[in-house]
Amino acid sequence: MDLLAFATGLISLALIYGLLAIGLNLQFGFAGVINFGYVAFFAVGAFASAIVTLPPPGSEAYLEASARYDIGLGLPIAAGFIAAALAGALLALFIGAVSARLATHYLAVATFAMAEVVRSVLGNETWLTRGEFGISNVPQPLGGVISPESYALFYLALTAVVVGLIFALLRRLGEKPFGRLLRAIKDDEVSARTLGKRTASAKLRALAIGGAVGGVAGALWTHSLGVVHVGQFVPIVTFQIWLAMLMGGSGNHWGALLGAFVLIAIREGTRFVGGIPGLDEIAAANPSFLPSLRFVLIGLLLIAVVRFFPGGLLPERRRKAPAAPGTAPAHAPPVPVAATDGPILEVAGLRKRFGGLAAVDGAGFVLRPGTITGLIGPNGAGKSTMIDLLSGVQRPDGGTVRLAGEDITGLTPEEIADKGLGRTFQTPRLYPSMTVWENLMVAGMPRGNETLRAGLWSSAARRRAEQAAAARAEAVLAELEIAHMRDELAGSLSGGQRKLLSLGRQMMRRPPLILLDEPAAGVNRRLAGDLFDRIAELNRQGTTFLIVEHEMQLIMRYCDRIVVMHQGRVLAEGTPEEIRANAEVIEAYLGGAVA
Ligand code: ADP
Ligand code: MG
């Protein structure tokens, strides 16, 4: 009987740790937010639920238990759980808002510091938490109704139901466009922004949900123990949650849950070490022996897992694309036409310095709608930097960029993407841990489908949008002749295939202006020709292109106009014939080869 209570208690504990690991997994494994202060959500959840459900001071129950605390709202347990979730979510939103501008590694430090601040506040505000003394008499659900003998079993069932519900909800969310977007952000946030994704707010939402989950875990924990005090929420708890998640497999909620069970098994297993002859004497002589041994064992296990199962015991699985829709591939939506008859892009006096080097040094040119313009120049001329400046990936130091007459200088990548400018990168920036199909789907998914609400409730309109994107992905896969690779991870593609997929993502979006940085580099000759034929076809349908390319034959054959850059400046601009005849260009770049 004792053993049964012990075992059920342990399973409950493992489930609660599993819940914590799942919440952290949503923040890190999905959205890539490195949170070293996760214990703080656990803490505020525990205190919130305790305070909300404690009988009010002076009440009969309070006096009967000769309790000591200053605040108790006496609300039902369910209200406590809701308060715990809210407290966790609010804390997460606060941290997210304060540190939104921090890069990942600073955020890691900030979250650690935040947890320490929360712990010190909880420790010092004695009117709220009774500080180091903590609060006992935290009510237990159906405490008086269920017999003490079967209470552990009852609480296990309650925990399993709560954890199971949250687990199912988060798994559903993970498979929806919202989850897909989070994984894309984790893989490459900048590239997601150039596809128009509002990555900051998606990350904030993931943080908030992860915070709410941590809060609920805190509530489950405090009501099972009946006591809560600040000493329970030391940084080592965060460390253990990380261990559980990494051991189990980040990105996979089943893995996080399994990791928690392994962690608890080891943690509690070391209790029995004291009974092993030889070790029992050491344990008796040195009280810190067992706790230390615990962490040595967990550490060794982590090393073994990292060595032999780099993705964790249950790594993130590859998601297979649904079977191709039987209907004929949908045609890409028409390209919105630029509002003006004037240039679609006007660049004037654009500047960017890196330290002492002027990478772009007062460059200017215009693009007419419906044309293909080649951007050529020697290595280091500033071509890639130019594309970064135009797409908002880097902020110019001076000069202006106008898109269809509208000043877009200094806007963010996502704002510029929304206004109709698409781009690819010289070194393709895909989502390597996602499949080819998923890479396309992320690019083609309308924003309204990527919301939290859309992840929780589907509607006919959203299903239609999803189907339309899937049909478009099918058409793009077929057009680029990579349909057989739909379920391959983008990270396993060859250089040329990555280039194709980068273009494919833009074809999903069909912006009126696309900037391509060396689309045919590393692509074999036949495929490079095909690729440019595709570009020419998209151009006939109305897309304007600016293409950085070194292969002069392709440039001369496909481009209407050519811009030549050299040392950050525009050296010449004109038709292929004019450029061919331009002695200066021949000197600087072509070296007479083409002439
Ligand atoms: P291109 O694409 O024409 O080969 P780039 O735009 O990549 O040229 O680079 C232009 C110059 O700016 C090069 O000298 C390069 O070394 C420098 N540069 C580019 N990006 C950076 C950066 N982030 N930091 C410092 N220097 C850079
Ligand atoms: Mg370049």
XYZ file of C-alpha atoms and ligand atoms in Angstrom:
623
model
C 0.000 0.000 0.000
C 2.786 2.350 0.945
C 4.570 1.422 -2.234
C 1.423 2.138 -4.226
C 1.134 5.624 -2.720
C 4.813 6.181 -3.402
C 4.510 5.047 -7.017
C 1.374 7.086 -7.715
C 3.031 10.132 -6.137
C 6.048 9.667 -8.369
C 3.978 9.292 -11.511
C 2.069 12.467 -10.624
C 5.377 14.247 -10.094
C 6.704 12.939 -13.419
C 3.530 14.138 -15.152
C 3.917 17.592 -13.610
C 7.546 17.730 -14.725
C 6.388 16.474 -18.101
C 3.972 19.385 -18.273
C 6.799 21.782 -17.445
C 8.982 20.181 -20.110
C 6.163 20.505 -22.662
C 5.697 24.180 -21.828
C 9.415 24.805 -22.177
C 9.377 22.764 -25.361
C 6.794 25.076 -26.855
C 9.016 28.045 -26.076
C 12.330 26.477 -27.091
C 11.629 23.370 -29.175
C 9.109 25.196 -31.332
C 9.826 28.913 -31.199
C 13.533 28.694 -30.331
C 13.274 31.027 -27.336
C 16.050 30.083 -24.918
C 14.450 30.443 -21.503
C 16.718 29.841 -18.525
C 14.140 31.107 -16.071
C 11.316 28.696 -16.693
C 10.968 27.922 -12.983
C 9.502 31.408 -12.480
C 6.279 30.409 -14.288
C 6.064 27.333 -12.100
C 6.509 29.566 -9.035
C 3.953 32.248 -9.853
C 1.458 29.568 -10.854
C 1.890 27.757 -7.552
C 1.494 30.911 -5.459
C -1.361 32.279 -7.554
C -3.394 29.113 -7.244
C -2.653 28.765 -3.535
C -3.626 32.340 -2.709
C -6.775 32.246 -4.808
C -8.038 29.031 -3.204
C -6.960 29.442 0.440
C -9.815 30.067 2.870
C -9.927 33.781 3.767
C -8.098 34.764 6.989
C -10.498 34.765 9.941
C -12.845 32.254 8.320
C -13.814 29.106 10.138
C -11.503 26.909 8.083
C -8.662 29.343 8.669
C -9.117 29.297 12.439
C -9.682 25.562 12.544
C -6.365 24.900 10.799
C -4.690 27.595 12.934
C -3.306 28.831 9.629
C -1.134 31.904 9.198
C -1.263 33.995 6.088
C -2.679 37.371 5.150
C -4.463 36.764 1.880
C -6.776 33.967 0.825
C -9.647 34.428 -1.591
C -11.449 31.196 -0.844
C -12.362 30.526 -4.473
C -12.832 27.040 -5.969
C -9.798 25.062 -7.145
C -10.739 25.592 -10.795
C -10.381 29.340 -10.280
C -6.959 28.658 -8.822
C -5.880 26.833 -11.964
C -7.147 29.654 -14.157
C -5.329 32.203 -12.002
C -2.159 30.112 -12.253
C -2.381 29.999 -16.040
C -3.016 33.739 -16.210
C -0.157 34.526 -13.845
C 2.254 32.433 -15.926
C 1.045 33.956 -19.186
C 1.208 37.523 -17.877
C 4.713 37.041 -16.540
C 5.758 35.620 -19.912
C 4.185 38.534 -21.778
C 5.938 40.968 -19.477
C 9.316 39.310 -20.052
C 8.671 39.104 -23.769
C 7.718 42.760 -24.012
C 10.704 43.911 -21.972
C 13.194 41.793 -23.848
C 11.641 41.747 -27.312
C 14.655 43.427 -28.823
C 17.172 41.082 -27.248
C 19.004 38.563 -29.378
C 18.639 34.927 -28.370
C 21.649 34.641 -26.076
C 20.881 37.895 -24.252
C 17.344 36.673 -23.807
C 18.741 33.532 -22.166
C 20.578 35.662 -19.603
C 17.596 37.965 -19.150
C 15.236 35.079 -18.434
C 17.634 33.654 -15.868
C 17.838 37.033 -14.143
C 14.063 37.384 -14.323
C 13.573 34.108 -12.464
C 15.922 35.290 -9.733
C 14.039 38.582 -9.467
C 10.737 36.727 -9.200
C 12.175 34.470 -6.508
C 13.509 37.380 -4.522
C 10.212 39.275 -4.793
C 8.284 36.190 -3.665
C 10.750 35.789 -0.807
C 10.510 39.407 0.356
C 6.801 40.169 -0.017
C 5.892 38.341 3.139
C 2.340 39.720 3.241
C 1.697 37.771 0.067
C 3.805 34.647 0.419
C 4.999 34.563 4.038
C 8.523 34.552 2.613
C 10.790 31.762 3.823
C 8.060 30.274 6.002
C 5.809 29.566 3.079
C 2.110 28.819 3.202
C 0.686 25.538 4.368
C -2.945 24.375 4.399
C -3.239 24.910 0.636
C -6.573 23.245 -0.086
C -6.600 19.941 -1.931
C -9.305 19.284 -4.512
C -12.058 17.141 -2.952
C -9.773 16.953 0.070
C -12.522 16.099 2.550
C -14.502 13.899 0.181
C -11.949 11.338 -0.993
C -10.541 9.001 1.626
C -6.880 9.584 2.515
C -5.985 6.052 1.338
C -7.163 6.635 -2.201
C -6.227 10.301 -2.409
C -2.872 9.734 -4.144
C -4.611 7.689 -6.802
C -7.301 10.323 -7.218
C -4.718 13.074 -7.568
C -2.829 11.039 -10.132
C -6.018 10.721 -12.176
C -6.669 14.453 -11.890
C -3.098 15.251 -12.927
C -3.291 12.831 -15.837
C -6.506 14.456 -17.080
C -5.138 18.011 -16.850
C -1.776 17.103 -18.396
C -3.477 14.991 -21.059
C -5.802 17.815 -22.067
C -3.014 20.357 -22.319
C -0.843 17.828 -24.135
C -3.535 17.174 -26.724
C -4.174 20.881 -27.179
C -0.509 21.715 -27.680
C 0.006 18.842 -30.069
C -2.903 20.035 -32.143
C -1.489 23.538 -32.115
C 1.925 22.228 -33.158
C 0.511 20.632 -36.298
C -1.405 23.733 -37.328
C 0.044 26.628 -39.342
C 0.777 28.348 -36.018
C 3.095 25.505 -34.974
C 4.643 25.369 -38.426
C 5.380 29.074 -38.236
C 7.022 28.652 -34.832
C 9.274 25.910 -36.175
C 10.189 28.111 -39.130
C 11.090 30.931 -36.744
C 13.275 28.584 -34.776
C 15.115 27.512 -37.923
C 15.629 30.972 -39.416
C 13.804 33.996 -38.097
C 15.234 36.504 -40.584
C 14.175 34.425 -43.532
C 10.688 34.084 -42.009
C 10.518 37.864 -41.724
C 11.437 38.283 -45.391
C 8.388 36.122 -46.120
C 6.259 38.680 -44.290
C 5.901 36.708 -41.043
C 5.290 38.664 -37.855
C 7.827 36.645 -35.946
C 8.004 38.844 -32.846
C 4.319 38.476 -32.043
C 4.309 34.741 -32.823
C 7.208 34.255 -30.408
C 5.435 36.335 -27.794
C 2.384 34.100 -28.105
C 4.487 30.965 -27.777
C 6.107 32.486 -24.690
C 2.714 33.267 -23.182
C 1.322 29.782 -23.780
C 4.493 28.234 -22.398
C 4.146 30.519 -19.376
C 0.524 29.524 -18.838
C 1.458 25.832 -19.031
C 4.205 26.382 -16.446
C 1.669 28.156 -14.243
C -0.792 25.255 -14.416
C 2.027 22.861 -13.514
C 2.655 25.042 -10.464
C -0.997 24.801 -9.462
C -1.005 21.001 -9.857
C 2.067 20.815 -7.721
C 1.032 23.094 -4.885
C -2.370 21.452 -4.485
C -0.781 18.033 -4.354
C 1.677 19.044 -1.630
C -0.594 21.372 0.316
C 2.323 23.708 0.957
C 4.113 26.308 -1.086
C 7.255 28.239 -0.240
C 9.788 30.153 -2.232
C 12.647 27.744 -1.553
C 10.978 25.236 -3.882
C 11.735 27.377 -6.919
C 15.503 27.438 -7.139
C 17.338 27.664 -10.503
C 18.211 23.962 -10.424
C 14.553 23.252 -11.183
C 14.893 25.059 -14.509
C 17.984 22.981 -15.177
C 16.045 19.786 -14.555
C 13.240 20.861 -16.879
C 15.804 21.549 -19.597
C 17.339 18.143 -19.006
C 13.986 16.440 -19.320
C 13.225 18.249 -22.563
C 16.646 17.715 -24.149
C 16.815 14.115 -23.055
C 13.388 13.344 -24.398
C 13.690 15.256 -27.636
C 13.023 18.932 -28.161
C 10.433 19.743 -30.765
C 8.471 16.622 -29.840
C 6.014 16.795 -26.930
C 6.040 13.008 -26.482
C 9.783 13.234 -26.065
C 9.511 15.980 -23.449
C 7.030 13.862 -21.496
C 9.252 10.783 -21.711
C 12.283 12.824 -20.644
C 10.454 13.897 -17.494
C 9.760 10.283 -16.579
C 13.422 9.343 -17.107
C 14.499 12.328 -15.019
C 12.187 11.482 -12.124
C 13.164 7.815 -12.298
C 16.819 8.717 -11.899
C 16.181 11.370 -9.273
C 14.123 9.062 -7.105
C 16.140 5.963 -7.988
C 19.138 7.440 -6.222
C 17.165 7.260 -2.962
C 17.803 3.540 -2.941
C 21.552 3.931 -3.380
C 21.792 4.454 0.371
C 20.766 0.848 0.778
C 23.617 -0.575 -1.303
C 26.347 -2.050 0.932
C 29.495 0.030 0.683
C 27.675 3.096 -0.523
C 25.410 3.230 2.522
C 28.312 4.215 4.761
C 29.394 7.021 2.461
C 25.824 8.258 2.222
C 25.444 8.200 5.989
C 28.740 10.028 6.564
C 28.141 12.690 3.941
C 24.617 14.082 3.586
C 25.364 15.788 0.282
C 26.547 12.527 -1.298
C 23.157 11.375 -2.620
C 22.004 14.715 -4.054
C 25.381 15.107 -5.777
C 25.281 11.563 -7.094
C 21.877 12.306 -8.526
C 23.233 15.114 -10.653
C 26.314 13.185 -11.670
C 24.038 10.406 -12.921
C 21.720 12.810 -14.709
C 24.733 14.567 -16.235
C 26.200 11.285 -17.450
C 22.882 10.313 -18.919
C 22.601 13.625 -20.727
C 26.075 13.168 -22.200
C 25.123 9.672 -23.350
C 21.897 10.930 -24.906
C 23.637 13.800 -26.687
C 26.294 11.380 -27.935
C 24.046 8.541 -29.089
C 20.671 10.232 -29.623
C 21.482 13.791 -30.711
C 17.808 14.613 -31.205
C 16.813 13.138 -27.835
C 15.257 9.756 -27.091
C 12.214 10.591 -29.207
C 13.455 13.100 -31.795
C 11.177 15.382 -33.686
C 9.661 13.313 -36.434
C 9.518 14.290 -40.026
C 6.013 15.297 -40.974
C 4.771 13.762 -44.196
C 2.878 15.982 -46.572
C -0.722 14.932 -47.095
C -1.393 13.164 -50.369
C -1.399 15.550 -53.303
C -4.890 16.881 -53.977
C -6.500 15.154 -56.934
C -7.736 18.374 -58.466
C -5.738 20.133 -61.133
C -3.032 22.345 -59.636
C -4.388 25.771 -58.918
C -2.846 28.576 -60.858
C -0.875 31.041 -58.811
C -2.884 34.129 -57.943
C -2.299 37.058 -60.260
C 0.491 39.385 -59.307
C -0.912 42.639 -57.966
C 0.103 45.308 -60.423
C 2.202 48.171 -59.201
C 0.004 51.172 -58.481
C 2.003 53.610 -60.571
C 3.016 53.681 -64.212
C 6.423 54.852 -63.038
C 9.311 52.680 -61.819
C 8.438 49.778 -59.524
C 11.680 50.398 -57.614
C 13.732 53.582 -57.321
C 17.003 53.517 -55.429
C 18.872 56.783 -54.824
C 22.124 57.530 -53.011
C 21.980 54.320 -50.954
C 24.806 53.888 -48.433
C 25.939 51.204 -46.018
C 29.226 51.105 -44.125
C 30.730 48.183 -42.233
C 33.346 49.811 -40.019
C 35.750 51.522 -42.377
C 34.410 49.782 -45.467
C 31.750 51.403 -47.632
C 29.998 48.260 -48.903
C 27.341 50.340 -50.679
C 28.501 53.833 -51.404
C 25.831 56.072 -52.871
C 24.337 53.610 -55.332
C 21.183 54.355 -57.322
C 19.146 52.828 -60.170
C 15.528 52.269 -61.197
C 13.562 49.171 -62.175
C 10.683 49.391 -64.655
C 7.689 47.135 -63.974
C 7.658 43.921 -65.962
C 11.372 43.825 -66.676
C 14.216 41.498 -65.738
C 17.288 43.420 -64.629
C 20.671 41.825 -64.093
C 22.834 43.112 -61.222
C 26.448 42.287 -61.971
C 29.850 43.220 -60.594
C 32.976 41.612 -59.156
C 32.946 39.820 -55.803
C 32.678 42.320 -52.979
C 31.076 44.972 -55.208
C 28.173 45.293 -52.755
C 25.466 43.384 -54.641
C 24.319 41.197 -51.752
C 24.466 44.138 -49.369
C 22.304 46.075 -51.844
C 19.668 43.331 -51.729
C 19.817 43.288 -47.924
C 19.219 47.052 -47.882
C 16.341 46.906 -50.353
C 14.589 44.114 -48.434
C 15.074 45.631 -44.985
C 17.380 42.865 -43.734
C 19.920 45.649 -43.122
C 19.187 49.307 -42.461
C 20.776 51.747 -44.882
C 22.967 54.527 -43.439
C 21.632 56.934 -46.047
C 19.710 57.227 -49.291
C 16.162 56.282 -50.218
C 14.318 53.271 -51.597
C 10.892 53.686 -53.195
C 8.657 50.741 -54.026
C 5.932 51.641 -56.527
C 6.348 55.275 -55.536
C 6.166 54.649 -51.787
C 9.149 55.347 -49.550
C 10.138 52.066 -47.866
C 13.556 53.140 -46.587
C 14.249 51.718 -43.141
C 11.082 49.601 -42.906
C 11.340 46.128 -41.384
C 11.722 43.048 -43.615
C 8.149 41.933 -42.872
C 6.693 45.336 -43.748
C 8.631 45.434 -47.000
C 7.576 41.861 -47.806
C 3.947 42.873 -47.291
C 4.343 45.743 -49.715
C 5.247 43.275 -52.449
C 8.989 42.748 -52.420
C 10.293 39.184 -52.278
C 13.894 38.058 -52.121
C 16.168 35.038 -51.967
C 19.575 34.824 -50.302
C 22.933 34.104 -51.914
C 23.335 31.263 -49.406
C 19.773 29.932 -49.304
C 18.092 30.475 -45.959
C 15.503 27.742 -45.741
C 14.044 25.937 -42.733
C 16.460 23.001 -42.637
C 14.567 20.894 -40.088
C 11.342 21.154 -42.076
C 10.451 19.307 -45.252
C 10.415 20.788 -48.731
C 6.622 20.771 -48.650
C 6.501 22.505 -45.264
C 8.945 25.148 -46.466
C 6.553 25.940 -49.296
C 3.479 25.836 -47.047
C 4.965 28.301 -44.553
C 5.719 30.693 -47.394
C 2.242 30.420 -48.899
C 0.159 30.513 -45.716
C -1.933 33.648 -45.228
C -1.409 35.359 -41.902
C -4.982 34.812 -40.765
C -4.348 31.056 -40.747
C -1.305 31.318 -38.531
C -3.024 32.831 -35.535
C -3.500 31.068 -32.240
C -7.232 31.097 -32.732
C -6.888 29.431 -36.115
C -4.772 26.774 -34.406
C -7.488 26.024 -31.868
C -10.621 26.291 -33.998
C -10.719 25.463 -37.652
C -13.277 27.041 -39.916
C -14.405 26.354 -43.460
C -12.637 29.483 -44.697
C -9.360 28.442 -43.070
C -9.605 24.925 -44.453
C -10.123 26.391 -47.912
C -7.083 28.653 -47.498
C -5.031 25.655 -46.386
C -6.221 23.636 -49.368
C -5.465 26.501 -51.731
C -1.926 26.763 -50.352
C -1.489 22.994 -50.651
C -2.660 23.063 -54.255
C -0.288 25.907 -54.988
C 2.580 23.993 -53.336
C 1.736 21.086 -55.640
C 1.939 23.334 -58.682
C 5.254 24.809 -57.568
C 6.719 21.367 -56.808
C 5.723 20.206 -60.277
C 7.000 23.332 -61.999
C 10.394 23.126 -60.313
C 10.467 19.346 -60.891
C 11.091 18.611 -57.208
C 7.782 16.864 -56.485
C 9.639 13.645 -55.613
C 11.481 15.514 -52.830
C 8.404 16.848 -51.077
C 9.061 14.933 -47.856
C 12.835 15.462 -47.762
C 14.195 17.770 -45.095
C 15.348 21.039 -46.621
C 18.600 20.630 -44.691
C 19.437 17.497 -46.676
C 19.057 19.098 -50.124
C 21.986 19.783 -52.442
C 23.068 23.374 -53.031
C 21.226 23.550 -56.345
C 18.030 22.102 -54.903
C 18.130 24.684 -52.121
C 18.308 27.423 -54.722
C 15.256 25.948 -56.449
C 13.334 25.727 -53.202
C 14.180 29.358 -52.352
C 12.671 30.407 -55.647
C 9.735 28.075 -54.982
C 8.933 29.870 -51.728
C 8.711 33.133 -53.630
C 6.497 31.445 -56.220
C 4.132 30.552 -53.374
C 3.832 34.223 -52.513
C 4.062 35.730 -55.989
C 5.106 39.258 -54.982
C 5.219 41.721 -57.883
C 8.963 42.308 -57.375
C 11.479 39.540 -56.649
C 15.180 40.025 -55.949
C 17.269 36.902 -56.593
C 20.833 36.631 -55.281
C 22.757 34.258 -57.564
C 19.832 31.885 -58.184
C 21.837 29.640 -60.520
C 25.103 29.383 -58.572
C 25.794 25.712 -57.852
C 22.920 24.639 -60.076
C 24.005 22.481 -63.006
C 24.001 23.999 -66.456
C 20.836 22.367 -67.777
C 18.902 23.172 -64.619
C 20.247 26.746 -64.606
C 18.834 27.206 -68.112
C 15.490 25.717 -67.000
C 15.504 27.952 -63.943
C 15.912 31.055 -66.047
C 13.157 29.825 -68.386
C 10.889 29.652 -65.305
C 11.926 33.134 -64.286
C 11.156 34.362 -67.794
C 7.732 32.693 -67.602
C 6.941 34.342 -64.239
C 8.119 37.593 -65.786
C 5.668 37.174 -68.677
C 2.920 36.761 -66.072
C 3.885 40.151 -64.623
C 6.635 39.665 -62.021
C 9.534 42.130 -62.097
C 12.982 40.676 -61.308
C 16.337 41.943 -60.149
C 18.870 39.124 -60.484
C 22.445 38.962 -59.259
C 24.241 36.523 -61.537
C 27.800 35.799 -62.598
C 27.048 33.657 -65.634
C 27.231 36.309 -68.364
C 25.542 34.184 -71.016
C 22.415 33.886 -68.849
C 22.479 37.608 -68.078
C 22.882 38.613 -71.712
C 20.183 36.204 -72.853
C 17.425 36.832 -70.301
C 17.857 40.379 -68.990
C 16.191 43.475 -70.412
C 18.571 45.721 -68.549
C 21.830 45.411 -66.625
C 23.128 47.357 -63.636
C 26.871 47.081 -63.019
C 28.154 47.631 -59.485
C 31.769 48.185 -58.519
C 33.106 49.126 -55.080
C 29.649 49.983 -53.796
C 28.741 52.287 -56.657
C 26.758 51.854 -59.839
C 29.322 51.922 -62.596
C 27.002 51.571 -65.558
C 23.374 50.870 -66.400
C 21.848 49.962 -69.719
C 20.664 47.289 -72.141
C 22.830 44.187 -72.581
C 24.139 45.645 -75.846
C 25.064 48.941 -74.225
C 26.825 47.196 -71.359
C 28.681 44.945 -73.770
C 29.898 48.020 -75.613
C 30.807 49.937 -72.465
C 34.604 50.001 -72.301
C 34.664 50.878 -68.607
C 32.593 47.851 -67.685
C 34.682 45.602 -69.831
C 37.738 46.898 -68.021
C 36.288 46.515 -64.498
C 34.363 43.315 -64.756
C 34.060 41.529 -67.992
C 37.778 41.573 -68.652
C 37.045 41.538 -72.348
C 35.812 37.944 -72.160
C 32.348 38.569 -73.520
C 33.295 41.281 -75.977
P 28.892 41.000 -53.403
O 27.590 40.385 -53.110
O 28.842 41.985 -54.512
O 29.973 39.984 -53.630
P 28.759 41.943 -50.690
O 27.623 42.878 -50.674
O 28.539 40.596 -50.148
O 29.379 41.864 -52.161
O 29.952 42.595 -49.878
C 30.396 43.920 -50.130
C 31.540 44.213 -49.173
O 31.017 44.358 -47.872
C 32.576 43.115 -49.111
O 33.852 43.717 -48.983
C 32.200 42.365 -47.853
O 33.363 41.799 -47.276
C 31.631 43.463 -46.991
N 30.585 42.975 -46.083
C 29.402 42.419 -46.448
N 28.654 42.139 -45.379
C 29.378 42.508 -44.301
C 29.148 42.481 -42.895
N 28.007 42.009 -42.369
N 30.122 42.953 -42.091
C 31.273 43.450 -42.597
N 31.541 43.518 -43.899
C 30.621 43.058 -44.752
Mg 27.033 38.440 -53.025
